[in-house]
């Protein structure tokens, strides 16, 4: 596979707020310093939210591909995620991202296979593999 580039542009708006966009996409997203930091703004996506969302959305898209290839039948998939921000040696880091997927499958007999597909999906997620934060998977499988 050849290298791919994903273009993201950022324009500062005012104070601690900007807007990100991409020539490949239609939507613009406001971003800001999170409220935990000086002059942070509540209610606006922060880089910390976006990093956590990138891990979560990559996990989902990877799961969908692996589930399809594995012919795993499921009714629904959703995933909560938490990015843990810590200060270590004077630097702020997202040290871990906890993924809590809930997967509803059609057959109870597929439970072990569903667990393997979820584990494989986390291991194959390119965003998870691109960052040094620990990724913790806590799945719930229902039928």
XYZ file of N, CA and C in Angstrom, residues 22-95:
222
model
N -10.977 20.201 6.622
C -10.179 19.445 5.674
C -10.716 19.709 4.281
N -9.827 19.862 3.311
C -10.319 20.032 1.938
C -11.054 18.781 1.439
N -10.871 17.644 2.123
C -11.535 16.411 1.733
C -12.901 16.230 2.399
N -13.252 17.085 3.353
C -14.479 16.924 4.136
C -15.326 18.188 4.087
N -16.605 18.037 4.414
C -17.518 19.178 4.363
C -17.621 19.930 5.679
N -17.519 19.227 6.811
C -17.757 19.864 8.098
C -16.504 20.537 8.651
N -16.757 21.590 9.400
C -15.720 22.259 10.172
C -16.039 21.993 11.644
N -15.003 21.767 12.434
C -15.191 21.479 13.859
C -14.459 22.534 14.672
N -15.183 23.150 15.621
C -14.515 24.064 16.540
C -13.717 23.265 17.550
N -12.530 23.754 17.862
C -11.674 23.128 18.870
C -11.188 24.204 19.824
N -10.926 23.795 21.058
C -10.480 24.759 22.055
C -9.676 24.052 23.140
N -9.008 24.852 23.920
C -8.356 24.345 25.125
C -9.452 23.821 26.054
N -9.257 22.616 26.637
C -10.298 22.104 27.529
C -10.361 22.904 28.823
N -11.500 22.848 29.510
C -11.704 23.680 30.698
C -10.767 23.352 31.865
N -10.091 22.211 31.838
C -9.167 21.867 32.928
C -7.902 22.726 32.901
N -7.669 23.389 31.782
C -6.486 24.237 31.622
C -6.871 25.709 31.733
N -5.902 26.581 32.049
C -6.198 28.020 32.129
C -6.822 28.528 30.829
N -7.861 29.317 30.988
C -8.615 29.919 29.883
C -9.274 28.886 28.972
N -9.430 27.653 29.468
C -10.103 26.620 28.694
C -11.576 26.943 28.514
N -12.163 26.346 27.509
C -13.547 26.654 27.153
C -14.377 25.368 27.225
N -15.460 25.411 27.973
C -16.358 24.261 28.077
C -17.208 24.122 26.822
N -17.628 22.879 26.563
C -18.613 22.640 25.511
C -18.060 22.621 24.096
N -16.738 22.623 23.931
C -16.129 22.603 22.600
C -15.136 21.450 22.556
N -15.084 20.754 21.437
C -14.130 19.661 21.264
C -12.715 20.160 21.537
N -11.955 19.354 22.274
C -10.559 19.683 22.571
C -9.654 18.670 21.859
N -8.357 18.968 21.756
C -7.446 17.974 21.194
C -7.512 16.642 21.953
N -7.715 16.718 23.258
C -7.807 15.510 24.078
C -9.041 14.682 23.708
N -10.162 15.358 23.475
C -11.367 14.663 23.012
C -11.127 14.050 21.632
N -10.489 14.811 20.756
C -10.269 14.331 19.395
C -9.338 13.122 19.361
N -8.305 13.111 20.209
C -7.408 11.951 20.272
C -8.171 10.724 20.757
N -8.972 10.898 21.793
C -9.778 9.790 22.315
C -10.784 9.331 21.252
N -11.391 10.278 20.563
C -12.347 9.940 19.498
C -11.655 9.227 18.342
N -10.424 9.601 18.028
C -9.689 8.944 16.943
C -9.447 7.478 17.273
N -9.060 7.188 18.511
C -8.850 5.796 18.924
C -10.175 5.042 18.842
N -11.246 5.623 19.375
C -12.547 4.961 19.412
C -13.091 4.717 18.003
N -13.044 5.721 17.142
C -13.597 5.566 15.795
C -12.751 4.609 14.956
N -11.437 4.599 15.155
C -10.581 3.642 14.451
C -10.886 2.223 14.916
N -11.091 2.055 16.212
C -11.463 0.743 16.744
C -12.758 0.264 16.085
N -13.749 1.155 15.974
C -15.023 0.775 15.359
C -14.836 0.373 13.897
N -14.146 1.179 13.109
C -14.008 0.867 11.688
C -13.196 -0.414 11.481
N -12.208 -0.640 12.340
C -11.433 -1.877 12.273
C -12.309 -3.070 12.646
N -13.111 -2.905 13.700
C -14.042 -3.963 14.096
C -14.994 -4.307 12.955
N -15.567 -3.297 12.305
C -16.528 -3.550 11.238
C -15.892 -4.353 10.104
N -14.654 -4.044 9.764
C -13.966 -4.782 8.700
C -13.669 -6.221 9.123
N -13.158 -6.394 10.342
C -12.811 -7.744 10.815
C -14.073 -8.580 11.036
N -15.122 -7.982 11.565
C -16.389 -8.712 11.765
C -16.950 -9.171 10.416
N -16.880 -8.310 9.418
C -17.368 -8.685 8.085
C -16.535 -9.831 7.511
N -15.213 -9.707 7.599
C -14.330 -10.765 7.084
C -14.522 -12.075 7.847
N -14.866 -11.978 9.124
C -15.077 -13.167 9.963
C -16.508 -13.681 9.885
N -17.343 -12.982 9.134
C -18.767 -13.327 9.016
C -19.450 -13.401 10.386
N -19.061 -12.484 11.274
C -19.689 -12.397 12.588
C -20.969 -11.584 12.466
N -22.084 -12.210 12.765
C -23.366 -11.510 12.720
C -23.595 -10.804 14.049
N -23.969 -9.521 13.965
C -24.267 -8.770 15.178
C -25.429 -7.831 14.920
N -26.088 -7.449 16.004
C -27.264 -6.582 15.926
C -26.860 -5.129 16.132
N -25.971 -4.902 17.098
C -25.539 -3.527 17.338
C -24.143 -3.505 17.941
N -23.486 -2.371 17.740
C -22.159 -2.117 18.283
C -22.147 -0.664 18.734
N -21.718 -0.433 19.963
C -21.435 0.935 20.396
C -20.249 0.865 21.333
N -19.578 1.982 21.512
C -18.364 1.957 22.314
C -18.176 3.285 23.038
N -18.076 3.215 24.348
C -17.718 4.372 25.161
C -16.205 4.380 25.279
N -15.624 5.552 25.408
C -14.173 5.626 25.577
C -13.827 6.746 26.541
N -12.683 6.573 27.218
C -12.176 7.573 28.153
C -10.690 7.733 27.909
N -10.253 8.950 27.679
C -8.831 9.238 27.571
C -8.356 9.792 28.909
N -7.293 9.218 29.465
C -6.782 9.624 30.779
C -5.613 10.595 30.585
N -5.795 11.828 31.040
C -4.756 12.859 30.973
C -4.001 12.897 32.294
N -2.677 12.813 32.202
C -1.830 12.884 33.388
C -0.632 13.786 33.098
N -0.052 14.312 34.155
C 1.198 15.051 34.020
C 2.316 14.163 34.546
N 3.259 13.839 33.675
C 4.370 12.960 34.013
C 5.670 13.652 33.616
N 6.564 13.770 34.584
C 7.853 14.445 34.353
C 7.661 15.825 33.726
N 6.650 16.549 34.200
C 6.400 17.902 33.729
C 5.708 18.010 32.381
N 5.333 16.875 31.786
C 4.651 16.885 30.486
C 3.253 16.308 30.630
N 2.310 16.893 29.901
C 0.954 16.359 29.872
C 0.879 15.275 28.811
N 0.291 14.136 29.192
C 0.146 13.006 28.284
C -1.228 12.373 28.448
N -1.782 11.887 27.349
C -2.896 10.953 27.444
C -2.208 9.607 27.645
N -2.255 9.077 28.863
C -1.496 7.875 29.192
C -2.237 6.591 28.849
